[in-house]
Short mmCIF file of C-alpha atoms in Angstrom, two decimals:
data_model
loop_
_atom_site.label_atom_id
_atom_site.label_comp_id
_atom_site.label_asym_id
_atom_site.label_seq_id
_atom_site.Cartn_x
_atom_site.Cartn_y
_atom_site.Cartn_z
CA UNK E 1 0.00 0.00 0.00
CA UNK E 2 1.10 3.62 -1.18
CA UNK E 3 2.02 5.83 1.95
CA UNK E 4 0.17 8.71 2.35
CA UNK E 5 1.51 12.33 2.66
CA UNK E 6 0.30 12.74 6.08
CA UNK E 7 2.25 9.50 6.91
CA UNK E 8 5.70 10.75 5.05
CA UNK E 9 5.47 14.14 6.74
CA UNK E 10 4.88 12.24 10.51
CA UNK E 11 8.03 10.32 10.01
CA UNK E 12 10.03 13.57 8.93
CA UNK E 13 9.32 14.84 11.75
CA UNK E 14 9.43 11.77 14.44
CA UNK E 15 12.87 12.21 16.71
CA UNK E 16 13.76 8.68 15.73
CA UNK E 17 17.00 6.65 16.65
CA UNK E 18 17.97 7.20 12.95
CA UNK E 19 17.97 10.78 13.08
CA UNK E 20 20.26 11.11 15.44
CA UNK E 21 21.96 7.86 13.97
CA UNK E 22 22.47 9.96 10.84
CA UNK E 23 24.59 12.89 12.93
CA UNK E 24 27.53 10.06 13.89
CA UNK E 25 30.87 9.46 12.30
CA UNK E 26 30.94 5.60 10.38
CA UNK E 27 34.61 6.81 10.37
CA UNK E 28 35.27 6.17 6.63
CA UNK E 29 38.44 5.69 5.53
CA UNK E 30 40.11 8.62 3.44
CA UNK E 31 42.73 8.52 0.76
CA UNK E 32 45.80 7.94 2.95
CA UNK E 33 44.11 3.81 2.71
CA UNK E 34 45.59 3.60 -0.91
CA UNK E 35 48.74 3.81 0.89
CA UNK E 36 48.40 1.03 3.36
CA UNK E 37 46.52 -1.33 0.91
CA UNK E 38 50.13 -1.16 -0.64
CA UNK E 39 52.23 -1.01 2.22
CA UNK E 40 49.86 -4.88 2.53
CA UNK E 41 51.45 -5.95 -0.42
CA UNK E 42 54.85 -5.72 1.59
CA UNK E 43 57.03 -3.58 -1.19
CA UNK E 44 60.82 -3.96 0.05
CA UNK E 45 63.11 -1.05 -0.33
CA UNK E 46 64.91 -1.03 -3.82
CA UNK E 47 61.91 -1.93 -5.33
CA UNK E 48 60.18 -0.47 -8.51
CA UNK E 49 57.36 0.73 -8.69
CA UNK E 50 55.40 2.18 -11.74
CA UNK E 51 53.17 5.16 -11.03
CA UNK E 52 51.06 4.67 -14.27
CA UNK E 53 49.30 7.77 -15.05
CA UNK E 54 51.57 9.74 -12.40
CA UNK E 55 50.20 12.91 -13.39
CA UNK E 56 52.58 15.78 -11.20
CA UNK E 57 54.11 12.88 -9.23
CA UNK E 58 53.06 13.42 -5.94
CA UNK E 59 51.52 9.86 -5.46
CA UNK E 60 55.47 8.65 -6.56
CA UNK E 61 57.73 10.94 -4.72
CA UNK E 62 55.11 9.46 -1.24
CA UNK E 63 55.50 6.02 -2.15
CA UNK E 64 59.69 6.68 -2.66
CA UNK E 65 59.76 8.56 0.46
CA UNK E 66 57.52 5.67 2.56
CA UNK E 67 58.38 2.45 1.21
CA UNK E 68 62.14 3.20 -0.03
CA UNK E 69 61.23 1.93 -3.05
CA UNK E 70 62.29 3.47 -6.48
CA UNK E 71 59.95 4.65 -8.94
CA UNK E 72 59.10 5.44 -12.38
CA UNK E 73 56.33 8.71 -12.90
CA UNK E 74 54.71 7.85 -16.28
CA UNK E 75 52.05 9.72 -17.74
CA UNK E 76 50.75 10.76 -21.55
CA UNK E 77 50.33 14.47 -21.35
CA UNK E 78 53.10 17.07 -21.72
CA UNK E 79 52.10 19.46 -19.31
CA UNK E 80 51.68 16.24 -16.57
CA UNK E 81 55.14 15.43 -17.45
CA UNK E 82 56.85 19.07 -16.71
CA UNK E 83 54.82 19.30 -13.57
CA UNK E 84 56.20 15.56 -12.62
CA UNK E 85 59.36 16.86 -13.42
CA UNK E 86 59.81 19.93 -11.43
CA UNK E 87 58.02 17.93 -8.13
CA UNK E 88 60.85 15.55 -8.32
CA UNK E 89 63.67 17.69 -8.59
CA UNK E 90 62.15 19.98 -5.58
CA UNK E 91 61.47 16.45 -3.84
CA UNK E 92 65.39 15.22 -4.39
CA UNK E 93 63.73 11.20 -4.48
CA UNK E 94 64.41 8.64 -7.25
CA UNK E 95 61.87 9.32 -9.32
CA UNK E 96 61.76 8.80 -13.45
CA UNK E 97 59.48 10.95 -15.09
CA UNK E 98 58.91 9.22 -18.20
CA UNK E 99 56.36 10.17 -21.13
CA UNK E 100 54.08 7.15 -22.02
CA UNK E 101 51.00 5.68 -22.41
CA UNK E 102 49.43 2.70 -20.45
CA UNK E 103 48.22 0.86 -23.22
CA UNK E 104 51.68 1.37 -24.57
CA UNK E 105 54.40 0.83 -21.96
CA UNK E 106 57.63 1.92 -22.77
CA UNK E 107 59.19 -0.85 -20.58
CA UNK E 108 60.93 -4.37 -21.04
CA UNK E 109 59.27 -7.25 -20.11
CA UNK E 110 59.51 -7.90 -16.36
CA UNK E 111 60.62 -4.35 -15.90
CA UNK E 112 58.75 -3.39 -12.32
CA UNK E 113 58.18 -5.02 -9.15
CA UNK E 114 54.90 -3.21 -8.38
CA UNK E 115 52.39 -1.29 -10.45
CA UNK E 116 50.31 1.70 -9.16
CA UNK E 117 47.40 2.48 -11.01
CA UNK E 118 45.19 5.59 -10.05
CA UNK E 119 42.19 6.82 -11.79
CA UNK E 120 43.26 5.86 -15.59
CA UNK E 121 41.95 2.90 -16.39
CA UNK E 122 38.60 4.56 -16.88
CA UNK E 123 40.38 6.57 -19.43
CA UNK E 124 42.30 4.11 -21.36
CA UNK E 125 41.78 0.61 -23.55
CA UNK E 126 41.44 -1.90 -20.41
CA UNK E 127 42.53 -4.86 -22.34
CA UNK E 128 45.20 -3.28 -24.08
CA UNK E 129 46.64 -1.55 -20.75
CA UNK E 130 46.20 -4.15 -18.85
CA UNK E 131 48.15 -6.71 -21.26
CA UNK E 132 50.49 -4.25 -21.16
CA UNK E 133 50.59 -4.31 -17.01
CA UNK E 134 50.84 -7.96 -17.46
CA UNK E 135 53.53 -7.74 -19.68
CA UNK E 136 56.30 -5.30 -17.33
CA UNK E 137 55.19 -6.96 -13.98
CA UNK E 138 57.93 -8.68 -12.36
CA UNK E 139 56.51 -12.86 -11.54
CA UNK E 140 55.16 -12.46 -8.04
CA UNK E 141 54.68 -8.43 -8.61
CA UNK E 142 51.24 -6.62 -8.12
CA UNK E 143 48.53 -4.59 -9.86
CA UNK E 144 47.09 -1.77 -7.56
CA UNK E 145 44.63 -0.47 -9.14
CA UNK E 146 41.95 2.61 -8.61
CA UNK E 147 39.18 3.09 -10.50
CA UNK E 148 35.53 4.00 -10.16
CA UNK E 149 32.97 2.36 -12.14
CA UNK E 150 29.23 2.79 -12.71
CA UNK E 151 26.38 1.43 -10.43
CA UNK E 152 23.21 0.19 -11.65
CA UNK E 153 21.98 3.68 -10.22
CA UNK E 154 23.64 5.19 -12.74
CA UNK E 155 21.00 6.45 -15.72
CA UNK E 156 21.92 5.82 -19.87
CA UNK E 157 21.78 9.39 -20.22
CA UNK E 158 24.10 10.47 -16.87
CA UNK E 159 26.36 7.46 -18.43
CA UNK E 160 26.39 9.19 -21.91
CA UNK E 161 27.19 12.86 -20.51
CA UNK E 162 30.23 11.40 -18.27
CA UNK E 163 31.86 8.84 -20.82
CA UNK E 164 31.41 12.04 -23.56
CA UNK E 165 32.58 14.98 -21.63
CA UNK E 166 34.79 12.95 -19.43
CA UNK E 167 36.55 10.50 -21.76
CA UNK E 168 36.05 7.43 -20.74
CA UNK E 169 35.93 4.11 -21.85
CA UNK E 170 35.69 1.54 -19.34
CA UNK E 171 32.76 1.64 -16.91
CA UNK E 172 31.73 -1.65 -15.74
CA UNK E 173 33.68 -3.99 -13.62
CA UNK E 174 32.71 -7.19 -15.61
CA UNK E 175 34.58 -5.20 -18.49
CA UNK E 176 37.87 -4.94 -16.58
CA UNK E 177 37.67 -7.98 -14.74
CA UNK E 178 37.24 -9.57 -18.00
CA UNK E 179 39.86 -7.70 -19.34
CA UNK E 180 42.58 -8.63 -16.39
CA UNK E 181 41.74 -12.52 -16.42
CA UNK E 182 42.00 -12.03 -20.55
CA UNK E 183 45.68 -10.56 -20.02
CA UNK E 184 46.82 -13.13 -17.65
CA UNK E 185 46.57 -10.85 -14.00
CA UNK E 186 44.87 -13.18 -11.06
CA UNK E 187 42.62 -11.41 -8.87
CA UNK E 188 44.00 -10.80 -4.93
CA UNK E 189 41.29 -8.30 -3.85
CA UNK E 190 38.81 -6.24 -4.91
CA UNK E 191 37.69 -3.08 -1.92
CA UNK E 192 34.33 -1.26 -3.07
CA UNK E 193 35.05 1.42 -1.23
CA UNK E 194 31.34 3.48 -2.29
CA UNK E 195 31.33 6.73 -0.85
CA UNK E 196 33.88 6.35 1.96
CA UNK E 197 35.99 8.54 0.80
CA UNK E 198 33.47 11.22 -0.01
CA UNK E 199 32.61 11.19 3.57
CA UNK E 200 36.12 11.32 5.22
CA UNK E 201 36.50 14.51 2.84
CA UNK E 202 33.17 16.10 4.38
CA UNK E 203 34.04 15.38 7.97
CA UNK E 204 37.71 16.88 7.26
CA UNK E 205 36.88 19.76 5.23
CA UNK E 206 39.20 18.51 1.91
CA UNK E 207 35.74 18.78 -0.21
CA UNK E 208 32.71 20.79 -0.61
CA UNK E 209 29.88 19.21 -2.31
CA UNK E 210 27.51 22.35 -1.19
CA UNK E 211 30.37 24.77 -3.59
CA UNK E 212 30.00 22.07 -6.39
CA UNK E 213 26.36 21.41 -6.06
CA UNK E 214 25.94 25.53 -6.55
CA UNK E 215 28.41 25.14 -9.83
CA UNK E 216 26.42 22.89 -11.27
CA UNK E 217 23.56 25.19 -10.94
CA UNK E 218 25.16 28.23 -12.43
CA UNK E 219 26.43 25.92 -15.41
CA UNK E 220 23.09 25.21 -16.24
CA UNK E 221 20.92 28.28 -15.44
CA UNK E 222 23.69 30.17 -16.97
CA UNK E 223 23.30 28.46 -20.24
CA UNK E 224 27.07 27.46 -20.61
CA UNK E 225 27.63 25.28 -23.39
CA UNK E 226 30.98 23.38 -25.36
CA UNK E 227 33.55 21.17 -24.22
CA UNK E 228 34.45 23.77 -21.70
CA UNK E 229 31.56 23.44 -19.85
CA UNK E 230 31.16 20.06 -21.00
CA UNK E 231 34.28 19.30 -18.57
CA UNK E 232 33.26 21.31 -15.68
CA UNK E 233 30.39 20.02 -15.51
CA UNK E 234 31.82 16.01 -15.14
CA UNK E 235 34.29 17.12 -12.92
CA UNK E 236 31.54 18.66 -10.35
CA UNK E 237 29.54 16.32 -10.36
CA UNK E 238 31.80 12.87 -10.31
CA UNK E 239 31.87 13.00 -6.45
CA UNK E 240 28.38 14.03 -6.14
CA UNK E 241 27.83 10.97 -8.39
CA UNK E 242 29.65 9.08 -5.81
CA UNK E 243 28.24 10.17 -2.84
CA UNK E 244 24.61 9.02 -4.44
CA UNK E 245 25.53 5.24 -5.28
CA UNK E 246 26.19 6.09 -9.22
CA UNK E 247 29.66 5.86 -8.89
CA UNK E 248 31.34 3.52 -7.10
CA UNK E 249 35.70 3.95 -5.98
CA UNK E 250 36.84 0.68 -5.88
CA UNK E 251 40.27 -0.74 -5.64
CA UNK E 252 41.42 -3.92 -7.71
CA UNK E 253 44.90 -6.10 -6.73
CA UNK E 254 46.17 -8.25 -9.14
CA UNK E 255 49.10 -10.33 -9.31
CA UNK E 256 51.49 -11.74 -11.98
CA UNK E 257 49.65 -15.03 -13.08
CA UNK E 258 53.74 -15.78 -13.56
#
């Protein structure tokens, strides 16, 4: 039976145990977890680690400076590359900023001991970058691997706007898994982290969704239009995405089938 309105607005306004349920921490865990999921793979100092899609570094020059590992800062786009660059010299760690794409590795064969993979898969030909993972890991080296993939919640249209204005390509984690087993990688984990990460950035004040949720607004009162606006908009609304189910941060680890 259909609720009634005078039903919905009695349980708006009941003081329930949820209410004030709703007003306590679940203490989510924030982005420093990336770090420890690898630190669980148990990287020994000396070792090297690919930063695939390394974008100005930073993730690199940490992972030098708390595992004593070596590194290599890879990434496609010029600018990336010069920003990379200059992070690493100010940084003074062994870092090598090299220009490359994941779907094209310019490594040897069991090149790397470790692979660290944030937010590019969703960007990139899964079965070709994978293979190519595959292909420089080290027997007995590991895939960690960030990406965030689309829920059921997730409408054709929303899908449409994100994979146009935001480039991407792989969405769905049958796709990738596929795509891993198909290259040869064995599955170790897989963390859906949902919006956990989203909420540690509320509680500590890293992320406003209120100052995006009023961007989005102005794009579209405002009438902004082109790629431009195309791109602001997926950018704003990618953790508001999240933080409603659509999205979903989740973190693969896979292994050298080797």
């Amino acid at each position: 039976m259909a609720r009634t309105a005078q039903e919905l607005y009695e349980l708006w306004a009941d003081e329930s145990e949820l209410n004030e349920a709703l007003q306590r921490s679940l203490e989510p865990r924030g982005l420093d977890s990336l770090f420890e999921m690898f630190a669980s793979l148990d990287p020994k100092p000396g070792d090297l680690v690919l930063d695939a899609g390394a974008r100005d570094a930073k993730h690199a020059i940490r992972l030098v400076r708390d595992f004593g590992v070596r590194a290599i800062a890879l990434d496609p786009v010029q600018q990336h590359i010069e920003l990379a660059q200059a992070a690493v010299t100010e940084a003074g760690v062994d870092v090598q900023v090299v220009q490359g794409a994941l779907e094209h590795l310019p490594l040897a064969d069991d090149a790397v001991d470790w692979i660290w993979c944030r937010d590019v898969l969703v960007h990139v030909d899964a079965a070709r970058g994978l293979a190519e993972c595959a292909r420089v890991l080290k027997p007995g080296g590991a895939l960690l691997a960030y990406v965030t993939l689309a829920t059921e919640r997730l409408e054709p249209k929303e899908r449409a706007e994100l994979a146009h204005a935001g480039a991407m390509k792989t969405f769905d984690a049958d796709v990738l898994e596929g795509a891993a087993e198909a290259a040869g990688l064995v599955l170790r984990s897989v963390d859906r982290l949902g919006t956990e990460w989203r909420e540690a950035m509320i509680e500590e004040g890293s992320w406003n969704p209120t100052q995006d949720l009023l961007e989005i607004a102005r794009l579209r009162r405002g009438g902004f239009t082109g790629p431009q606006a195309e791109a602001a908009f997926t950018g704003l609304v990618w953790g508001i995405y999240q933080m409603l189910g659509k999205l979903c941060p989740t973190v693969y680890v896979w292994t050298s089938s080797d």
